[in-house]
Short mmCIF file of C-alpha atoms and ligand atoms in Angstrom, two decimals:
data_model
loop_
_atom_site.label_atom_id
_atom_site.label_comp_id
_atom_site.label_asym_id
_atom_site.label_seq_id
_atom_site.Cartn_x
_atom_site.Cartn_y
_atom_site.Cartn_z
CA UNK A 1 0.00 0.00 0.00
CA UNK A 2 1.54 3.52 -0.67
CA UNK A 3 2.08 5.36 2.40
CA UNK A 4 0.34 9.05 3.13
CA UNK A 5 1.95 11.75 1.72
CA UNK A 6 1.93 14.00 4.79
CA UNK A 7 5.09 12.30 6.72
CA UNK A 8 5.12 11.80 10.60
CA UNK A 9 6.14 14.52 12.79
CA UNK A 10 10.25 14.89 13.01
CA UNK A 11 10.04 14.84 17.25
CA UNK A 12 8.59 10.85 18.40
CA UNK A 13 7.97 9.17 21.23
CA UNK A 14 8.40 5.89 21.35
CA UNK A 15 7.23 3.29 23.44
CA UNK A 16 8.95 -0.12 23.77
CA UNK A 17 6.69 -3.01 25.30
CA UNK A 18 9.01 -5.87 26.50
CA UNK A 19 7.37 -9.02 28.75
CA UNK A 20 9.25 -10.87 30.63
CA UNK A 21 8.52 -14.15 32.64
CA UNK A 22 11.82 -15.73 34.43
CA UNK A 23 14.30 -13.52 32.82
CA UNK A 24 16.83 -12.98 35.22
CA UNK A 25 19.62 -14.62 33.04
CA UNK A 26 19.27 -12.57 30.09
CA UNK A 27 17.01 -8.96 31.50
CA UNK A 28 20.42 -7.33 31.97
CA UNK A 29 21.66 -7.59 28.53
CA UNK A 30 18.49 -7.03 27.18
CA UNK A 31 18.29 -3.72 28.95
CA UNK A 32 21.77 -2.92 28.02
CA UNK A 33 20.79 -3.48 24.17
CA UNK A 34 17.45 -1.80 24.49
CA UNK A 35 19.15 1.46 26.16
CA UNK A 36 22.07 1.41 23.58
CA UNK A 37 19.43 1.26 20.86
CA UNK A 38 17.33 4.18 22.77
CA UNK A 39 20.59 6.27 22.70
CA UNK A 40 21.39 6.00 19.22
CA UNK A 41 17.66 6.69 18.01
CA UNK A 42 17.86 9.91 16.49
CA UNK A 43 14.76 12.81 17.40
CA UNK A 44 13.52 9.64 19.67
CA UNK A 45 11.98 10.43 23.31
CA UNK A 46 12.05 6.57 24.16
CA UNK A 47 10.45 4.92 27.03
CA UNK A 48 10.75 1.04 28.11
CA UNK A 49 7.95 -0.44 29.84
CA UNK A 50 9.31 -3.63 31.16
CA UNK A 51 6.25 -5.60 32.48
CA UNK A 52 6.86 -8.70 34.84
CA UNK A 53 4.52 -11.58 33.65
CA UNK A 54 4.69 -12.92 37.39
CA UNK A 55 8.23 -14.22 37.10
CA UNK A 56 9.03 -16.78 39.83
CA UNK A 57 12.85 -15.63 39.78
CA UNK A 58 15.00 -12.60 40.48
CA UNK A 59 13.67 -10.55 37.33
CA UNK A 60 11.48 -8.07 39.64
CA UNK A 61 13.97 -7.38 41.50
CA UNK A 62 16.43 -6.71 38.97
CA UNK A 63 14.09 -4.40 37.00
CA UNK A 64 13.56 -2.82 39.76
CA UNK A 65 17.40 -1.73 40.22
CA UNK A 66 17.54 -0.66 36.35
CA UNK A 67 14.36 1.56 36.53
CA UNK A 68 15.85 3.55 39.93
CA UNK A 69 19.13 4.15 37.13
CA UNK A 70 17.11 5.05 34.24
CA UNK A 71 14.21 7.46 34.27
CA UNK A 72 13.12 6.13 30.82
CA UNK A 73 12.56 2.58 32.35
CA UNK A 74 9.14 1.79 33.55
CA UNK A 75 7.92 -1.55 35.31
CA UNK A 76 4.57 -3.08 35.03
CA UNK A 77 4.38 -6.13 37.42
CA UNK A 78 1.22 -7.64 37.24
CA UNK A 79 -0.04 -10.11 40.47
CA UNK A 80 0.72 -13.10 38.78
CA UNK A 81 1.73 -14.83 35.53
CA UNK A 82 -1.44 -14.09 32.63
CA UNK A 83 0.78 -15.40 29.66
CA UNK A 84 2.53 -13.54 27.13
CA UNK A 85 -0.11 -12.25 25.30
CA UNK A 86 -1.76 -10.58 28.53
CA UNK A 87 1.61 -8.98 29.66
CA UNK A 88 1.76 -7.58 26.27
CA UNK A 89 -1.89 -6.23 26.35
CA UNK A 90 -0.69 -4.64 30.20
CA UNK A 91 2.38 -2.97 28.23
CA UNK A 92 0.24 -2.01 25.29
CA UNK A 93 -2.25 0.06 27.68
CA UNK A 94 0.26 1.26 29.53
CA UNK A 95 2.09 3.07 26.82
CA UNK A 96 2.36 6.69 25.76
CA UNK A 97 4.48 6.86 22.92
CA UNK A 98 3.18 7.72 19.39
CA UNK A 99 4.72 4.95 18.40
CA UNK A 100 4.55 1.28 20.28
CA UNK A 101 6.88 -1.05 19.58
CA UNK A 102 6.53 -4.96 21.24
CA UNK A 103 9.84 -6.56 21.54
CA UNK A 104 10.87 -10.08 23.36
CA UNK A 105 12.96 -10.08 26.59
CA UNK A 106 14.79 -13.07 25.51
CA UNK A 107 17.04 -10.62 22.51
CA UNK A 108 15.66 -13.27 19.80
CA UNK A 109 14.85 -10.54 18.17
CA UNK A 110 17.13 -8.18 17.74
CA UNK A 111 16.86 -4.20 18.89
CA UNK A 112 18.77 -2.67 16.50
CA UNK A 113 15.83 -4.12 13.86
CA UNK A 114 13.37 -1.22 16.23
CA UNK A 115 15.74 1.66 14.53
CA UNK A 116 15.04 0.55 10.87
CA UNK A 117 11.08 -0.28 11.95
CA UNK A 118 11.10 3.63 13.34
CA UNK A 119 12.60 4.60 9.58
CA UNK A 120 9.55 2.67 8.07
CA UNK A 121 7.43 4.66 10.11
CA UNK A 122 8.33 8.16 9.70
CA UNK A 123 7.88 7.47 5.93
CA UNK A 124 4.06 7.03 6.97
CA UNK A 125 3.59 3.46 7.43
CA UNK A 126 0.89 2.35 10.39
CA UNK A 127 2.34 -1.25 11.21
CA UNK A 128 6.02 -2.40 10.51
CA UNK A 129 5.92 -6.42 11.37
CA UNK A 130 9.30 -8.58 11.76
CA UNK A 131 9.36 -11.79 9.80
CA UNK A 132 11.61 -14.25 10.24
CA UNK A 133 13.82 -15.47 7.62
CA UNK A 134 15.97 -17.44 9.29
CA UNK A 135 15.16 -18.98 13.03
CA UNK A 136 18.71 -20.28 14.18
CA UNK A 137 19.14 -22.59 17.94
CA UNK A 138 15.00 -23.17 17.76
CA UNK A 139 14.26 -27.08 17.75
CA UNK A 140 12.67 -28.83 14.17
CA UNK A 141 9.80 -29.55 16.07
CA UNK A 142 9.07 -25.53 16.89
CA UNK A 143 10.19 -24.75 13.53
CA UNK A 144 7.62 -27.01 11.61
CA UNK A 145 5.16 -26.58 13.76
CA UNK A 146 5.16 -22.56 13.60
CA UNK A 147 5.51 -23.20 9.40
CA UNK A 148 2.03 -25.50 9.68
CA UNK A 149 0.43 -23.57 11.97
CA UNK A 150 1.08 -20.07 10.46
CA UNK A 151 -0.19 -21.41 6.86
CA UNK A 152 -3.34 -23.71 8.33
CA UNK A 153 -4.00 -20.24 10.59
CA UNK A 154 -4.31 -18.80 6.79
CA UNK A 155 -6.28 -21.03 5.37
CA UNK A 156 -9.15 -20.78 8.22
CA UNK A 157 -8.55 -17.30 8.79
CA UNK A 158 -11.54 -14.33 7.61
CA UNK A 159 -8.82 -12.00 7.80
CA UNK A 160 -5.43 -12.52 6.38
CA UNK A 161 -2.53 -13.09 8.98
CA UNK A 162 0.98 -12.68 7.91
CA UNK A 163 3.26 -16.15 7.68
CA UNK A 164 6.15 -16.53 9.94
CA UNK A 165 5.59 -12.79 11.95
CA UNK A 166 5.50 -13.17 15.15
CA UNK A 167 4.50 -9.90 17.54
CA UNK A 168 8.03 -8.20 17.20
CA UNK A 169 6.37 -5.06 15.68
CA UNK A 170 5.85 -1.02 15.49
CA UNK A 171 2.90 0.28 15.57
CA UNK A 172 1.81 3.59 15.44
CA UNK A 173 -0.86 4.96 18.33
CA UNK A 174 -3.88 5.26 16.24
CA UNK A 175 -3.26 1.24 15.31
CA UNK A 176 -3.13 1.07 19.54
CA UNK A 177 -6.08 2.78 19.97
CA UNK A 178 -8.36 0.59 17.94
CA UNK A 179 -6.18 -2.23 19.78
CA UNK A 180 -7.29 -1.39 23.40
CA UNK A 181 -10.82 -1.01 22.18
CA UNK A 182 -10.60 -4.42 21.46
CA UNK A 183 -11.85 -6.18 24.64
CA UNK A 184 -11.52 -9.86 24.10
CA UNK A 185 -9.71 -12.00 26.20
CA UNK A 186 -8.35 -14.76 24.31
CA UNK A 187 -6.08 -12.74 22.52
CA UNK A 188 -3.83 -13.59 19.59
CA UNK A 189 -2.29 -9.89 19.01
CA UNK A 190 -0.62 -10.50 15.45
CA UNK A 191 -4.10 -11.40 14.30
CA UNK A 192 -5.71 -8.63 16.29
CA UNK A 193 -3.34 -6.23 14.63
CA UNK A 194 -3.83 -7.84 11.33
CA UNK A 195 -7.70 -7.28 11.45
CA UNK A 196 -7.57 -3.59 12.58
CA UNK A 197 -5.82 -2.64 8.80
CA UNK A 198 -3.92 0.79 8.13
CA UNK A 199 -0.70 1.02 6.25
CA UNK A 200 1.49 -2.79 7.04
CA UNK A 201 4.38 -3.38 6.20
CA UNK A 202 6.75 -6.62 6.64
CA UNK A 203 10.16 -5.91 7.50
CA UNK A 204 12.30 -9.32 7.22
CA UNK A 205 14.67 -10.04 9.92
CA UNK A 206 17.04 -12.57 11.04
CA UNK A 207 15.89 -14.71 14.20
CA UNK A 208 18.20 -14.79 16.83
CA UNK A 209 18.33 -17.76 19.40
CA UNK A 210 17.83 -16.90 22.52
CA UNK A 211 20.36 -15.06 24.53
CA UNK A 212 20.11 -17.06 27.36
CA UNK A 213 17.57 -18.77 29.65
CA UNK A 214 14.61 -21.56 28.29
CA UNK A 215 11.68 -20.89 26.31
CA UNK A 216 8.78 -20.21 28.30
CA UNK A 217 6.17 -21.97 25.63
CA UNK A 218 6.51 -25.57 26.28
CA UNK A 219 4.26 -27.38 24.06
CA UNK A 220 0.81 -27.50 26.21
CA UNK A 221 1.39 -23.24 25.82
CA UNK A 222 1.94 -23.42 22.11
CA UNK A 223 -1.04 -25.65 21.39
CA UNK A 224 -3.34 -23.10 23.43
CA UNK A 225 -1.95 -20.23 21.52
CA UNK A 226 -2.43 -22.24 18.26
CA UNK A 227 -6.37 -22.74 19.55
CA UNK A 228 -6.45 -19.03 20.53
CA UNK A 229 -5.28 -18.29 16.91
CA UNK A 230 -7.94 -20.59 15.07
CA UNK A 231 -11.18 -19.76 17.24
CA UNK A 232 -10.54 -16.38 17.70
CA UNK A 233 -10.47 -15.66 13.67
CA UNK A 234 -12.09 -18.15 11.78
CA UNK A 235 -15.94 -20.28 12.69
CA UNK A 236 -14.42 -22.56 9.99
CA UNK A 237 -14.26 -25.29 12.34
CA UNK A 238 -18.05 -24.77 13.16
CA UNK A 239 -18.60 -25.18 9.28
CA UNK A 240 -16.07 -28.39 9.03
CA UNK A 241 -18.57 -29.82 12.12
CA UNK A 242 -21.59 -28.88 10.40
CA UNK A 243 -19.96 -30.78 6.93
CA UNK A 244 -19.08 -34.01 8.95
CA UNK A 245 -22.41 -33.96 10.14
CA UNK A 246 -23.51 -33.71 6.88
CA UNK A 247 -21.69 -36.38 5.49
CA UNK A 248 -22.48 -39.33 8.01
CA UNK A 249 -26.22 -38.09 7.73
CA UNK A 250 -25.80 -39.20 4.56
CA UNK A 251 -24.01 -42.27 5.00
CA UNK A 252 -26.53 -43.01 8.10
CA UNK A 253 -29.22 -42.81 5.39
CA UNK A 254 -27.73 -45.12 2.85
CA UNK A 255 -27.45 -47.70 5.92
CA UNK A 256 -30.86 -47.37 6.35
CA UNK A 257 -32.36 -47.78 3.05
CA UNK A 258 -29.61 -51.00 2.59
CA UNK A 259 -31.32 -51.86 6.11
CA UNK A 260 -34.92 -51.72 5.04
CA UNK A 261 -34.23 -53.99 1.95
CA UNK A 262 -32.43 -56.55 3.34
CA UNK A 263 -34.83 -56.58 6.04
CA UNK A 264 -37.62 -57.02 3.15
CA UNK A 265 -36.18 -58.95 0.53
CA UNK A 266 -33.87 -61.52 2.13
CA UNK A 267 -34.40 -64.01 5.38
CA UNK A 268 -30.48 -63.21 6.58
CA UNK A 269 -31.49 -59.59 8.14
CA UNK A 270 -29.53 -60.83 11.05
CA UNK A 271 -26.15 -60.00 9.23
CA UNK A 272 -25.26 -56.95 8.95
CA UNK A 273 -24.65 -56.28 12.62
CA UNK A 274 -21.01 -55.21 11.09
CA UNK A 275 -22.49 -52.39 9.46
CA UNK A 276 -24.79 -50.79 12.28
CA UNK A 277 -21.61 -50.93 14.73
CA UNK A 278 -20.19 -49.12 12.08
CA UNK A 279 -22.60 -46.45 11.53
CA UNK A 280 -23.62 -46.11 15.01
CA UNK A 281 -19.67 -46.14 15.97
CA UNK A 282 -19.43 -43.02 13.29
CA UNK A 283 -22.24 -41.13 13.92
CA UNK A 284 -21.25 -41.29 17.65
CA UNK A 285 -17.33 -40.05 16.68
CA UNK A 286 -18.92 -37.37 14.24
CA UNK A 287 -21.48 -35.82 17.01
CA UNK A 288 -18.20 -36.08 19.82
CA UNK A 289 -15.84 -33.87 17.61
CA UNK A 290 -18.73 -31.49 16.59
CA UNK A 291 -20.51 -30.82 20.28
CA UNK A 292 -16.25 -30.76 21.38
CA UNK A 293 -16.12 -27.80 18.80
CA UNK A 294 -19.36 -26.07 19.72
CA UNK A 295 -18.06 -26.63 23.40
CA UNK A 296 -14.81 -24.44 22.75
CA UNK A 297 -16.70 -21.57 21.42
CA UNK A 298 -19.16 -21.81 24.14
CA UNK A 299 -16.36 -21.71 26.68
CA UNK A 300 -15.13 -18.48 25.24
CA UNK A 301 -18.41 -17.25 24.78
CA UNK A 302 -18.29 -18.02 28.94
CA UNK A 303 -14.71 -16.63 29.22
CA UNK A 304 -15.68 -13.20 27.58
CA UNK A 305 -19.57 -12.48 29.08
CA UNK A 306 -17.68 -12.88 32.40
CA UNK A 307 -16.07 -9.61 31.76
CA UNK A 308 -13.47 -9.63 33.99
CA UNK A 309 -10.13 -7.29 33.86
CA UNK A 310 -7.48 -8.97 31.43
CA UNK A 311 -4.93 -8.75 34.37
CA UNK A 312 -4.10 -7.37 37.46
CA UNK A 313 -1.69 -5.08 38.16
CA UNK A 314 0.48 -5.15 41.95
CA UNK A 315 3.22 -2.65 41.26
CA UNK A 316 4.02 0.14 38.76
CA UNK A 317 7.05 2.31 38.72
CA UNK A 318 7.50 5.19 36.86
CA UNK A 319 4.37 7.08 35.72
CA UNK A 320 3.22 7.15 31.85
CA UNK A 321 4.92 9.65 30.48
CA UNK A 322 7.95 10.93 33.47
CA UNK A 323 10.24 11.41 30.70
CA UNK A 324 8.65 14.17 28.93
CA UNK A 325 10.39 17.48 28.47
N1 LIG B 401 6.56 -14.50 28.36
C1 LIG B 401 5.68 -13.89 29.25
N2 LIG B 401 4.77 -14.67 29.92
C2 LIG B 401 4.68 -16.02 29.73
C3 LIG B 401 5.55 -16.62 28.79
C4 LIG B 401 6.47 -15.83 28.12
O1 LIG B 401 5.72 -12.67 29.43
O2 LIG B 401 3.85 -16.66 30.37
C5 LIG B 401 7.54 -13.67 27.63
C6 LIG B 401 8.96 -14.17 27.71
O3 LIG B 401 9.63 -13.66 28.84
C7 LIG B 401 9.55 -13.64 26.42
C8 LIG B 401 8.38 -13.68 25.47
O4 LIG B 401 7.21 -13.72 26.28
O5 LIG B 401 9.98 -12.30 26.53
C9 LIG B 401 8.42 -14.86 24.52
O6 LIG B 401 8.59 -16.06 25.26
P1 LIG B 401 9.65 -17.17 24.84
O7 LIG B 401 10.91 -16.55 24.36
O8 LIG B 401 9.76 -18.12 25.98
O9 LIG B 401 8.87 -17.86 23.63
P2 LIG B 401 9.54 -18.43 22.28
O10 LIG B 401 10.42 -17.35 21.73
O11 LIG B 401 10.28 -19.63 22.69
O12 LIG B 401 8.35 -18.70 21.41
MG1 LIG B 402 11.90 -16.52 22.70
#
């Protein structure tokens, strides 16, 4: 899409969203980085909101330390951990910059990408997205997983999602505002940000490994986030139910009718037992997988009319906006 002609004001502030959850071994390089990177940002007033996903380790504490050294450090620490994509949302609302830009504690991806994202911007561009090209020290399994999921995600998906882009992003505060009018609470923000539209533009970087530390999405994690992804943006898998029940209706029906004239026409009606286990076995299977679907939109249905706060916040340092001159 062509950007606006009227480019962004030459003065931004900049917001950097970073959630952490049992950090300690990398936060202190990652701060280091971040604060190099906010030096070197030209006509940047930068602020880093470092919010603590409940982290069981020393990673409070230590954030703590760096945001009594560095006035453009702010902590979010919310009351315990509500996932990545909930200590994102906390950073997200919390920001003042005109520009927002979510970033992983872990250095996977790198900070010095944020500079040439902030270039992107100025020339009038609404969302600047990372996407990986290369994702060195991640396991097969991750790797081909993330490849299937991103492109099945596409497939079911009413609104297109970019492949391989993970939330490593810029986005400008108008995107932000539509973002935190969003109230849901299974959230899946690259698809969130995908929906809302604007200016978007893919940026391709190089995936780091991490720094240091373990990944914090062990498999049971990835598979919700995967679920999050496909129920939050597609009913496809209310149509596929409603096309398997389809389907053994109509097999069901051809039982019958071979049922009825074997019944009337021959004297072995006995046999056939095979065939009703069969059909009663798949009709059974079909009706399990389709009430198991309706039951997971149901249960969000239950999970948003309940209406409570995304996340709870025990501790903030450093107001919204201290920095300003
Ligand atoms: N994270 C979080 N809360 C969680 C899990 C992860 O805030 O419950 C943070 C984590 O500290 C990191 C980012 O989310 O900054 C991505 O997590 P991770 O690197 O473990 O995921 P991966 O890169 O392996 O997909
Ligand atoms: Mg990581």
């Amino acid at each position: 899409m062509t950007p606006p002609r009227t480019p962004r004001p030459a003065l931004a502030r900049l917001s950097i969203v970073v959630p952490c959850y049992n950090e300690a071994a990398v936060i202190g390089e990652t701060v280091r980085r971040l604060q190099a990177l906010c030096d070197s940002l030209p006509d940047t007033q930068a602020e880093m909101i470092f919010v603590d996903d409940g982290s069981r380790d020393a990673t409070r504490v230590l954030l703590r330390g760096f945001a009594a050294q560095d006035q453009r450090i702010r902590v979010i620490g919310l009351a315990r951990n509500f996932g990545h994509q909930l200590a994102v949302t906390a950073g997200i609302d919390a920001a003042g910059g005109d520009a927002v830009v979510l970033i992983d504690a872990d250095l996977q991806d790198p900070p010095e990408v944020v500079a040439e994202m902030l270039a992107r911007w100025r020339e009038g561009y609404d969302v600047v997205y990372g996407t990986r090209t290369e994702r060195p020290g991640e396991s097969w399994f991750k790797l081909a997983s993330a490849r299937a999921f991103y492109r099945l995600l596409n497939r079911l998906s009413d609104v297109p999602i970019p492949l391989d882009t993970g939330d490593f992003r810029l986005m400008d505060r108008a995107v932000v505002e539509v973002l935190k009018a969003m109230p849901e609470r299974d959230r899946f923000i690259r698809g969130m940000v995908s929906w809302v539209g604007f200016r978007q533009l893919a940026l391709p970087y190089r995936r780091a490994g991490r720094f240091a530390g373990e990944t914090k999405y062990p498999l049971r994690k990835m598979l919700r986030f995967a679920g999050d992804g496909i129920l939050s943006f597609s009913t496809r898998p209310l149509q596929l139910s409603i096309g398997l029940g389809f389907l053994s209706a109509g097999l069901a029906l051809l039982g019958m009718l071979y049922a009825v004239v074997v019944r009337l026409v021959t004297t072995e009606w006995v046999a056939g037992w095979a065939a009703i286990m069969v059909a009663v076995l798949f009709v059974g299977g079909v009706q399990l997988v389709s009430i198991g679907i309706l039951g997971e939109y149901i249960g969000r249905i239950y999970h948003e009319v309940k209406r409570r706060p995304l996340y709870v916040t025990e501790e903030e340092i450093g107001a919204r906006g201290r920095n300003e001159v």
